CSV table of C-alpha atoms and ligand atoms in Angstrom, one decimal:
chain,number,residue,atom,x,y,z
A,35,MET,CA,-31.1,-17.6,37.4
A,36,ASP,CA,-30.6,-20.0,34.6
A,37,THR,CA,-32.8,-18.5,31.8
A,38,GLN,CA,-32.3,-21.6,29.7
A,39,SER,CA,-34.0,-23.8,32.2
A,40,LEU,CA,-36.8,-21.2,32.4
A,41,SER,CA,-37.2,-21.4,28.6
A,42,ARG,CA,-37.2,-25.2,28.8
A,43,SER,CA,-40.0,-25.0,31.4
A,44,PHE,CA,-42.0,-22.8,29.1
A,45,LEU,CA,-41.5,-25.3,26.3
A,46,THR,CA,-42.8,-28.1,28.5
A,47,TYR,CA,-45.9,-26.2,29.5
A,48,PHE,CA,-46.8,-24.4,26.2
A,49,ASN,CA,-45.1,-26.5,23.5
A,50,SER,CA,-43.1,-23.7,22.0
A,51,LYS,CA,-40.2,-21.4,22.8
A,52,PRO,CA,-40.9,-18.2,24.7
A,53,GLN,CA,-40.6,-14.9,22.9
A,54,PHE,CA,-39.5,-12.8,25.9
A,55,ILE,CA,-37.9,-13.2,29.2
A,56,VAL,CA,-38.6,-10.5,31.7
A,57,ARG,CA,-37.2,-10.0,35.1
A,58,ALA,CA,-37.7,-7.5,38.0
A,59,PRO,CA,-35.5,-7.5,41.2
A,60,GLY,CA,-36.3,-7.3,44.9
A,61,ARG,CA,-34.7,-4.5,46.9
A,62,VAL,CA,-32.9,-3.7,50.1
A,63,ASN,CA,-33.3,-0.2,51.6
A,64,LEU,CA,-29.9,1.2,52.7
A,65,ILE,CA,-31.4,4.1,54.6
A,66,GLY,CA,-34.6,6.2,54.6
A,67,GLU,CA,-37.1,4.0,56.4
A,68,HIS,CA,-40.8,4.9,56.6
A,69,THR,CA,-40.0,8.2,54.9
A,70,ASP,CA,-41.5,7.4,51.5
A,71,TYR,CA,-45.2,8.0,52.6
A,72,ASN,CA,-44.0,11.2,54.2
A,73,ASP,CA,-43.0,12.6,50.8
A,74,GLY,CA,-39.4,12.2,52.0
A,75,PHE,CA,-36.1,10.7,50.8
A,76,VAL,CA,-35.1,7.0,50.4
A,77,LEU,CA,-31.9,5.2,49.3
A,78,PRO,CA,-32.7,1.6,48.3
A,79,MET,CA,-30.9,-0.6,45.8
A,80,ALA,CA,-32.2,-3.4,43.6
A,81,ILE,CA,-30.6,-6.7,44.7
A,82,ASP,CA,-29.4,-9.6,42.6
A,83,ARG,CA,-32.5,-11.7,43.5
A,84,ALA,CA,-35.5,-11.3,41.2
A,85,VAL,CA,-38.7,-12.6,39.8
A,86,TRP,CA,-38.5,-14.0,36.2
A,87,MET,CA,-41.1,-14.8,33.6
A,88,ALA,CA,-40.7,-16.5,30.2
A,89,LEU,CA,-43.6,-15.6,28.0
A,90,SER,CA,-45.2,-15.4,24.6
A,91,PRO,CA,-48.1,-13.2,23.5
A,92,ARG,CA,-51.5,-14.7,22.7
A,93,VAL,CA,-53.8,-13.5,20.0
A,94,ASP,CA,-56.7,-13.2,22.5
A,95,SER,CA,-57.0,-11.5,25.9
A,96,LEU,CA,-56.4,-14.5,28.1
A,97,VAL,CA,-53.4,-14.5,30.6
A,98,ARG,CA,-52.1,-17.8,31.7
A,99,VAL,CA,-49.3,-18.0,34.2
A,100,ARG,CA,-47.7,-21.1,35.7
A,101,SER,CA,-45.8,-20.4,39.0
A,102,LEU,CA,-42.9,-22.9,39.0
A,103,ASP,CA,-42.1,-22.2,42.7
A,104,LEU,CA,-45.7,-22.6,44.0
A,105,LYS,CA,-46.5,-25.4,41.5
A,106,ALA,CA,-49.8,-23.6,40.7
A,107,ASP,CA,-51.6,-22.2,37.6
A,108,SER,CA,-53.6,-19.1,37.2
A,109,ALA,CA,-55.7,-17.9,34.2
A,110,PHE,CA,-57.7,-14.7,33.8
A,111,GLU,CA,-59.5,-12.7,31.1
A,112,LEU,CA,-58.3,-9.1,30.6
A,113,ASN,CA,-61.8,-8.1,29.6
A,114,SER,CA,-63.4,-9.2,32.8
A,115,LEU,CA,-61.0,-9.0,35.7
A,116,VAL,CA,-62.4,-10.3,39.0
A,117,ARG,CA,-60.7,-9.9,42.3
A,118,GLY,CA,-59.7,-13.1,44.0
A,119,GLU,CA,-57.0,-14.2,46.4
A,120,GLY,CA,-53.4,-15.3,46.1
A,121,TRP,CA,-50.2,-14.6,44.1
A,122,ALA,CA,-52.0,-13.9,40.8
A,123,GLU,CA,-53.7,-10.8,42.3
A,124,TYR,CA,-50.4,-8.8,41.8
A,125,ILE,CA,-50.5,-9.6,38.1
A,126,LYS,CA,-54.2,-8.9,37.8
A,127,GLY,CA,-53.9,-5.7,39.7
A,128,VAL,CA,-51.2,-4.5,37.3
A,129,ALA,CA,-53.3,-5.4,34.3
A,130,PHE,CA,-56.2,-3.5,35.8
A,131,GLU,CA,-54.2,-0.4,36.4
A,132,LEU,CA,-52.5,-0.5,33.0
A,133,GLN,CA,-56.0,-0.7,31.4
A,134,GLN,CA,-57.3,2.1,33.7
A,135,ALA,CA,-54.4,4.2,32.4
A,136,GLY,CA,-55.7,3.7,28.9
A,137,HIS,CA,-53.4,1.0,27.6
A,138,THR,CA,-54.7,-1.8,25.4
A,139,LEU,CA,-53.3,-5.1,26.6
A,140,HIS,CA,-52.7,-8.4,24.9
A,141,GLY,CA,-52.9,-11.7,26.7
A,142,PHE,CA,-49.9,-14.0,27.2
A,143,ASP,CA,-48.8,-17.4,28.3
A,144,ALA,CA,-46.0,-17.4,30.9
A,145,VAL,CA,-44.0,-19.5,33.4
A,146,MET,CA,-42.7,-17.6,36.4
A,147,THR,CA,-40.1,-18.3,39.1
A,148,GLY,CA,-38.0,-16.2,41.5
A,149,ASP,CA,-35.5,-16.2,44.3
A,150,VAL,CA,-36.6,-13.2,46.4
A,151,PRO,CA,-37.5,-14.6,49.8
A,152,ARG,CA,-41.2,-14.0,50.4
A,153,GLY,CA,-42.3,-12.1,53.4
A,154,ALA,CA,-38.7,-11.1,54.4
A,155,GLY,CA,-39.1,-7.4,53.7
A,156,LEU,CA,-37.1,-7.6,50.4
A,157,SER,CA,-40.1,-6.6,48.2
A,158,SER,CA,-41.0,-9.8,46.5
A,159,SER,CA,-44.4,-8.4,45.8
A,160,ALA,CA,-43.0,-5.3,44.0
A,161,ALA,CA,-40.8,-7.7,42.0
A,162,VAL,CA,-43.9,-9.6,40.9
A,163,GLU,CA,-45.7,-6.4,40.0
A,164,LEU,CA,-42.9,-5.0,37.9
A,165,THR,CA,-42.3,-8.4,36.3
A,166,ALA,CA,-46.0,-8.3,35.3
A,167,ALA,CA,-45.7,-4.7,34.1
A,168,ARG,CA,-42.7,-5.6,31.9
A,169,ALA,CA,-44.5,-8.7,30.6
A,170,PHE,CA,-47.6,-6.7,29.5
A,171,ALA,CA,-45.4,-3.9,28.1
A,172,ALA,CA,-43.5,-6.5,26.0
A,173,VAL,CA,-46.5,-8.3,24.5
A,174,SER,CA,-48.6,-5.1,24.1
A,175,ASN,CA,-45.8,-3.0,22.7
A,176,LEU,CA,-46.1,-0.3,25.4
A,177,GLU,CA,-43.3,2.2,25.9
A,178,TRP,CA,-41.4,1.5,29.1
A,179,ASN,CA,-41.3,4.4,31.5
A,180,ALA,CA,-39.8,3.2,34.7
A,181,THR,CA,-41.3,5.8,36.9
A,182,GLN,CA,-44.8,5.6,35.4
A,183,MET,CA,-44.8,1.8,35.7
A,184,ALA,CA,-43.7,2.0,39.3
A,185,ILE,CA,-46.6,4.4,40.0
A,186,LEU,CA,-49.1,2.0,38.4
A,187,ALA,CA,-47.6,-1.0,40.2
A,188,GLN,CA,-47.9,0.9,43.5
A,189,LYS,CA,-51.6,1.6,42.7
A,190,ALA,CA,-52.1,-2.1,42.0
A,191,GLU,CA,-50.7,-2.9,45.4
A,192,ASN,CA,-52.7,-0.1,47.2
A,193,ASP,CA,-56.1,-0.5,45.5
A,194,TRP,CA,-56.2,-4.0,44.0
A,195,VAL,CA,-54.3,-6.0,46.6
A,196,GLY,CA,-55.2,-3.6,49.4
A,197,VAL,CA,-51.8,-2.9,50.9
A,198,LYS,CA,-51.1,0.8,51.6
A,199,CYS,CA,-47.4,0.8,50.8
A,200,GLY,CA,-45.4,3.9,49.7
A,201,ILE,CA,-43.6,4.2,46.3
A,202,MET,CA,-40.1,3.1,47.4
A,203,ASP,CA,-40.2,-0.7,46.6
A,204,GLN,CA,-41.8,-0.3,43.1
A,205,MET,CA,-39.4,2.5,42.2
A,206,ALA,CA,-36.4,0.5,43.3
A,207,SER,CA,-37.5,-2.6,41.4
A,208,SER,CA,-38.2,-0.5,38.3
A,209,ALA,CA,-35.7,2.3,38.1
A,210,SER,CA,-32.4,1.0,39.7
A,211,ARG,CA,-29.2,0.9,37.8
A,212,GLU,CA,-26.6,-1.9,38.1
A,213,GLY,CA,-23.9,-1.0,40.6
A,214,PHE,CA,-25.7,1.9,42.1
A,215,ALA,CA,-28.1,2.7,44.9
A,216,LEU,CA,-31.2,4.7,44.0
A,217,PHE,CA,-31.6,8.1,45.6
A,218,LEU,CA,-35.3,9.0,45.3
A,219,ASP,CA,-37.2,12.0,46.3
A,220,CYS,CA,-40.6,10.5,47.0
A,221,ARG,CA,-42.4,13.8,46.4
A,222,SER,CA,-41.1,14.8,43.0
A,223,LEU,CA,-40.1,11.2,42.1
A,224,GLU,CA,-36.8,12.6,40.8
A,225,ILE,CA,-34.0,10.0,40.9
A,226,GLN,CA,-30.2,10.0,41.1
A,227,HIS,CA,-28.1,6.9,40.8
A,228,ALA,CA,-25.8,7.1,43.8
A,229,PRO,CA,-22.4,5.3,43.6
A,230,LEU,CA,-21.9,2.6,46.3
A,231,PRO,CA,-18.8,2.6,48.5
A,232,GLU,CA,-16.1,0.6,46.7
A,233,ASN,CA,-14.6,-1.1,49.7
A,234,ALA,CA,-17.8,-2.2,51.4
A,235,SER,CA,-20.2,-5.1,50.8
A,236,ILE,CA,-23.9,-4.8,51.5
A,237,VAL,CA,-25.0,-7.8,53.6
A,238,ILE,CA,-28.6,-8.7,54.2
A,239,LEU,CA,-29.2,-10.5,57.5
A,240,ASP,CA,-32.6,-12.2,57.7
A,241,THR,CA,-33.6,-12.7,61.3
A,242,SER,CA,-36.1,-15.4,60.1
A,243,THR,CA,-38.8,-13.7,62.3
A,244,ARG,CA,-42.0,-12.7,60.5
A,245,ARG,CA,-44.7,-10.8,62.3
A,246,GLY,CA,-48.3,-10.8,61.6
A,247,LEU,CA,-50.4,-7.7,61.8
A,248,VAL,CA,-47.7,-5.7,60.1
A,249,ASP,CA,-50.4,-4.0,57.9
A,250,SER,CA,-52.3,-2.6,60.9
A,251,ALA,CA,-49.1,-1.4,62.6
A,252,TYR,CA,-47.9,0.1,59.3
A,253,ASN,CA,-51.2,1.9,58.8
A,254,GLN,CA,-51.1,3.2,62.3
A,255,ARG,CA,-47.6,4.7,61.8
A,256,ARG,CA,-48.9,6.3,58.6
A,257,SER,CA,-51.8,8.0,60.4
A,258,GLN,CA,-49.5,9.1,63.3
A,259,CYS,CA,-47.3,10.8,60.7
A,260,GLU,CA,-50.3,12.5,59.2
A,261,SER,CA,-51.4,13.8,62.6
A,262,ALA,CA,-47.9,15.1,63.1
A,263,ALA,CA,-47.9,16.9,59.7
A,264,ARG,CA,-51.2,18.5,60.6
A,265,TRP,CA,-49.8,19.7,63.9
A,266,PHE,CA,-46.8,21.3,62.2
A,267,GLY,CA,-49.2,22.8,59.6
A,268,VAL,CA,-47.4,21.2,56.6
A,269,LYS,CA,-48.5,18.9,53.8
A,270,ALA,CA,-46.1,16.1,54.9
A,271,LEU,CA,-43.3,15.7,57.4
A,272,ARG,CA,-40.8,16.1,54.6
A,273,ASP,CA,-41.5,19.8,55.0
A,274,VAL,CA,-40.3,20.0,58.6
A,275,SER,CA,-36.6,20.7,59.2
A,276,ILE,CA,-34.7,19.6,62.3
A,277,GLU,CA,-34.5,23.2,63.4
A,278,GLU,CA,-38.2,23.8,62.9
A,279,PHE,CA,-38.9,20.5,64.8
A,280,LYS,CA,-36.8,21.6,67.7
A,281,ARG,CA,-38.3,25.1,67.8
A,282,LYS,CA,-41.9,24.1,67.7
A,283,THR,CA,-41.8,21.1,70.0
A,284,LYS,CA,-39.9,23.2,72.6
A,285,THR,CA,-42.6,25.9,72.8
A,286,GLU,CA,-45.8,23.9,72.1
A,287,LYS,CA,-47.2,20.7,73.5
A,288,LEU,CA,-47.3,17.7,71.2
A,289,ASP,CA,-48.5,14.2,72.2
A,290,GLU,CA,-45.4,12.2,73.2
A,291,ILE,CA,-46.0,9.3,70.7
A,292,ILE,CA,-46.7,11.6,67.8
A,293,LEU,CA,-43.5,13.6,68.7
A,294,LYS,CA,-41.4,10.5,68.6
A,295,ARG,CA,-42.8,9.4,65.3
A,296,ALA,CA,-42.2,12.8,63.8
A,297,ARG,CA,-38.7,13.0,65.2
A,298,HIS,CA,-37.8,9.7,63.4
A,299,ILE,CA,-39.0,11.0,60.1
A,300,VAL,CA,-37.4,14.4,60.3
A,301,THR,CA,-34.0,13.0,61.4
A,302,GLU,CA,-34.2,10.1,59.0
A,303,ASN,CA,-34.7,12.4,56.0
A,304,ALA,CA,-31.6,14.4,57.1
A,305,ARG,CA,-29.7,11.1,57.4
A,306,VAL,CA,-30.6,10.1,53.8
A,307,LEU,CA,-29.3,13.4,52.4
A,308,GLU,CA,-26.1,13.0,54.4
A,309,ALA,CA,-25.7,9.4,53.3
A,310,VAL,CA,-25.8,10.3,49.7
A,311,GLN,CA,-23.1,12.9,50.3
A,312,VAL,CA,-20.8,10.6,52.2
A,313,MET,CA,-21.2,7.8,49.6
A,314,LYS,CA,-20.0,10.3,47.0
A,315,SER,CA,-17.0,11.2,49.1
A,316,GLY,CA,-16.3,7.6,50.0
A,317,ASN,CA,-16.6,8.1,53.8
A,318,ILE,CA,-17.8,4.6,54.7
A,319,LYS,CA,-17.2,5.1,58.4
A,320,ARG,CA,-19.7,7.9,58.5
A,321,LEU,CA,-22.1,6.0,56.3
A,322,GLY,CA,-22.0,3.2,58.9
A,323,GLU,CA,-22.7,5.7,61.7
A,324,LEU,CA,-25.7,6.9,59.8
A,325,PHE,CA,-27.0,3.2,59.6
A,326,ASN,CA,-26.6,2.9,63.3
A,327,SER,CA,-28.4,6.1,64.2
A,328,SER,CA,-31.2,5.1,61.8
A,329,HIS,CA,-31.6,1.8,63.6
A,330,ALA,CA,-31.7,3.5,67.0
A,331,SER,CA,-34.3,5.9,65.8
A,332,LEU,CA,-36.5,3.1,64.3
A,333,ARG,CA,-36.1,1.2,67.6
A,334,ASP,CA,-36.7,4.0,70.1
A,335,ASP,CA,-38.8,6.6,68.2
A,336,PHE,CA,-40.6,4.9,65.5
A,337,GLU,CA,-40.8,1.6,67.4
A,338,VAL,CA,-40.9,-0.8,64.5
A,339,THR,CA,-38.0,-3.1,65.4
A,340,ASN,CA,-38.4,-6.4,67.2
A,341,GLU,CA,-36.1,-8.2,69.6
A,342,ALA,CA,-34.6,-10.3,66.8
A,343,LEU,CA,-33.8,-7.3,64.7
A,344,ASN,CA,-32.1,-5.5,67.7
A,345,ILE,CA,-30.1,-8.6,68.5
A,346,MET,CA,-29.0,-9.0,64.8
A,347,VAL,CA,-27.9,-5.4,64.6
A,348,GLU,CA,-25.9,-5.8,67.9
A,349,CYS,CA,-24.3,-9.0,66.6
A,350,ALA,CA,-23.3,-7.3,63.4
A,351,ASN,CA,-21.9,-4.2,65.1
A,352,GLU,CA,-19.7,-6.4,67.4
A,353,GLN,CA,-17.7,-7.4,64.4
A,354,GLN,CA,-14.7,-5.2,63.7
A,355,SER,CA,-15.3,-5.6,60.0
A,356,CYS,CA,-18.8,-3.9,60.3
A,357,PHE,CA,-19.2,-0.2,59.6
A,358,GLY,CA,-22.8,-0.1,60.7
A,359,ALA,CA,-26.1,-2.0,60.6
A,360,ARG,CA,-29.8,-1.3,60.7
A,361,MET,CA,-33.2,-3.0,60.2
A,362,THR,CA,-34.5,-2.6,56.7
A,363,GLY,CA,-38.0,-2.5,55.2
A,364,ALA,CA,-41.2,-2.1,57.1
A,365,GLY,CA,-39.8,-3.7,60.3
A,366,PHE,CA,-41.5,-5.8,63.0
A,367,GLY,CA,-39.3,-8.7,61.8
A,368,GLY,CA,-37.6,-9.6,58.5
A,369,CYS,CA,-34.1,-8.4,57.7
A,370,ALA,CA,-31.3,-6.1,58.8
A,371,VAL,CA,-28.7,-4.7,56.4
A,372,ALA,CA,-25.0,-4.3,57.3
A,373,LEU,CA,-22.2,-2.4,55.7
A,374,VAL,CA,-19.1,-4.6,55.8
A,375,ASP,CA,-15.4,-4.4,54.9
A,376,LYS,CA,-15.3,-6.2,51.5
A,377,ASN,CA,-12.1,-8.1,52.4
A,378,ARG,CA,-13.5,-9.6,55.5
A,379,VAL,CA,-17.1,-10.4,54.5
A,380,GLN,CA,-16.9,-14.2,54.8
A,381,GLU,CA,-15.5,-13.9,58.3
A,382,PHE,CA,-18.3,-11.5,59.1
A,383,VAL,CA,-21.0,-13.8,57.9
A,384,ASN,CA,-19.7,-16.7,59.9
A,385,ALA,CA,-19.3,-14.8,63.1
A,386,VAL,CA,-22.7,-13.0,62.9
A,387,SER,CA,-24.5,-16.2,62.1
A,388,ALA,CA,-22.9,-17.9,65.1
A,389,ALA,CA,-23.5,-15.0,67.5
A,390,TYR,CA,-27.1,-14.6,66.4
A,391,ARG,CA,-27.8,-18.3,66.8
A,392,GLN,CA,-26.4,-18.3,70.2
A,393,ARG,CA,-28.2,-15.2,71.4
A,394,SER,CA,-31.6,-15.7,69.8
A,395,GLY,CA,-31.8,-19.4,69.3
A,396,LEU,CA,-32.7,-18.7,65.7
A,397,GLU,CA,-31.0,-19.5,62.3
A,398,ALA,CA,-30.2,-16.5,60.2
A,399,SER,CA,-30.1,-16.4,56.4
A,400,VAL,CA,-27.4,-14.2,55.0
A,401,TYR,CA,-27.2,-12.7,51.5
A,402,ILE,CA,-24.1,-10.8,50.3
A,403,CYS,CA,-25.7,-8.8,47.6
A,404,LYS,CA,-24.8,-6.8,44.5
A,405,ALA,CA,-26.7,-3.8,43.2
A,406,SER,CA,-28.6,-5.0,40.1
A,407,GLU,CA,-30.5,-3.4,37.3
A,408,GLY,CA,-34.2,-2.6,37.5
A,409,ALA,CA,-36.9,-4.5,35.6
A,410,ASN,CA,-35.8,-5.5,32.1
A,411,VAL,CA,-36.7,-7.6,29.1
A,412,THR,CA,-34.8,-9.7,26.6
A,413,GLN,CA,-36.3,-10.9,23.3
A,414,HIS,CA,-35.7,-14.5,22.3
B,513,LIG,C1,-42.6,-1.2,53.2
B,513,LIG,C2,-43.4,-0.3,52.2
B,513,LIG,C3,-42.5,0.8,51.7
B,513,LIG,C4,-41.9,1.6,52.8
B,513,LIG,C5,-41.2,0.7,53.8
B,513,LIG,C6,-40.7,1.4,55.0
B,513,LIG,O1,-41.5,-1.8,52.5
B,513,LIG,O2,-43.8,-1.1,51.1
B,513,LIG,O3,-43.3,1.6,50.9
B,513,LIG,O4,-42.8,2.4,53.5
B,513,LIG,O5,-42.1,-0.4,54.2
B,513,LIG,O6,-39.6,2.2,54.7
């Protein structure tokens, strides 16, 4: 992103230079899918695509934001927040939660832009939320605590916007470190910055399919997981080991669908823990195998892939340069992520795009990505 042109846009709209530039990235999840709302483990990384705001504080409590991408304006009063519809709800929701948490906020003028594809499963909404949190923190002089801000942003999404997501996306956008993946325990919210394999590139493969009704399917998976936890007599599926899963499902009867959902979560948590270990030891081959078994589990047990995702993962795995691939994010459409030999990444991109086009009739978008820093601010 060219921050100078963002500053110039601010100047055009507000007749002065901005005091701050804030940014928060989208994310790709390497492994640990649908485990966050089961108190489990995830391993996302912030990507080098983000939402940006140039802004200056106001003396009053008005917030005015110009979205350069949507060519739209929004303005609201911090003292009388009213729920509406559209992109500004993410910003309002964050303002609401910050105030609920006892912070006194100042208004601001801002221009906003971004390059996280919307609706692709790369967490553009978490990026907007964390950008807003950074903006309010900058103009209101709030101490920045990445974890606390992620929790508030998630609350904004859950309660103000009305989407019952887990904590992964907001934590990835908030607490990631450049060059590392973020290993997160979604129960304790403890984080570790996990080194990425040196000889591999992380490639995002957008199937260009988007499915409606994701929310209801997502909520259904959540309640199936809760039923499973009750059956095992635990607080969340995080508390069930593979051994315990095998023992209990062998001797007692569990509904087949609930059993499959639980098996995905229990095995996926184990895969995340192993992935962190193999990344440390540099065993890319094993990491790729874990990607592949995660995809199979999401396809067969959790049933959140679609045909396009399955085709994309197959196309990726047919390339010799690919160590492994899987769907990433909530599923039902959106993106896959592949682990690819760094020296052959361009050849991989060309071959997969062609194979995917041929087999699905669709055009893929491909992003070779770098692990970037979580939400940050610079003063101007
Ligand atoms: C969406 C949600 C996350 C997480 C993933 C699935 O991205 O926002 O909280 O549950 O799906 O892993």
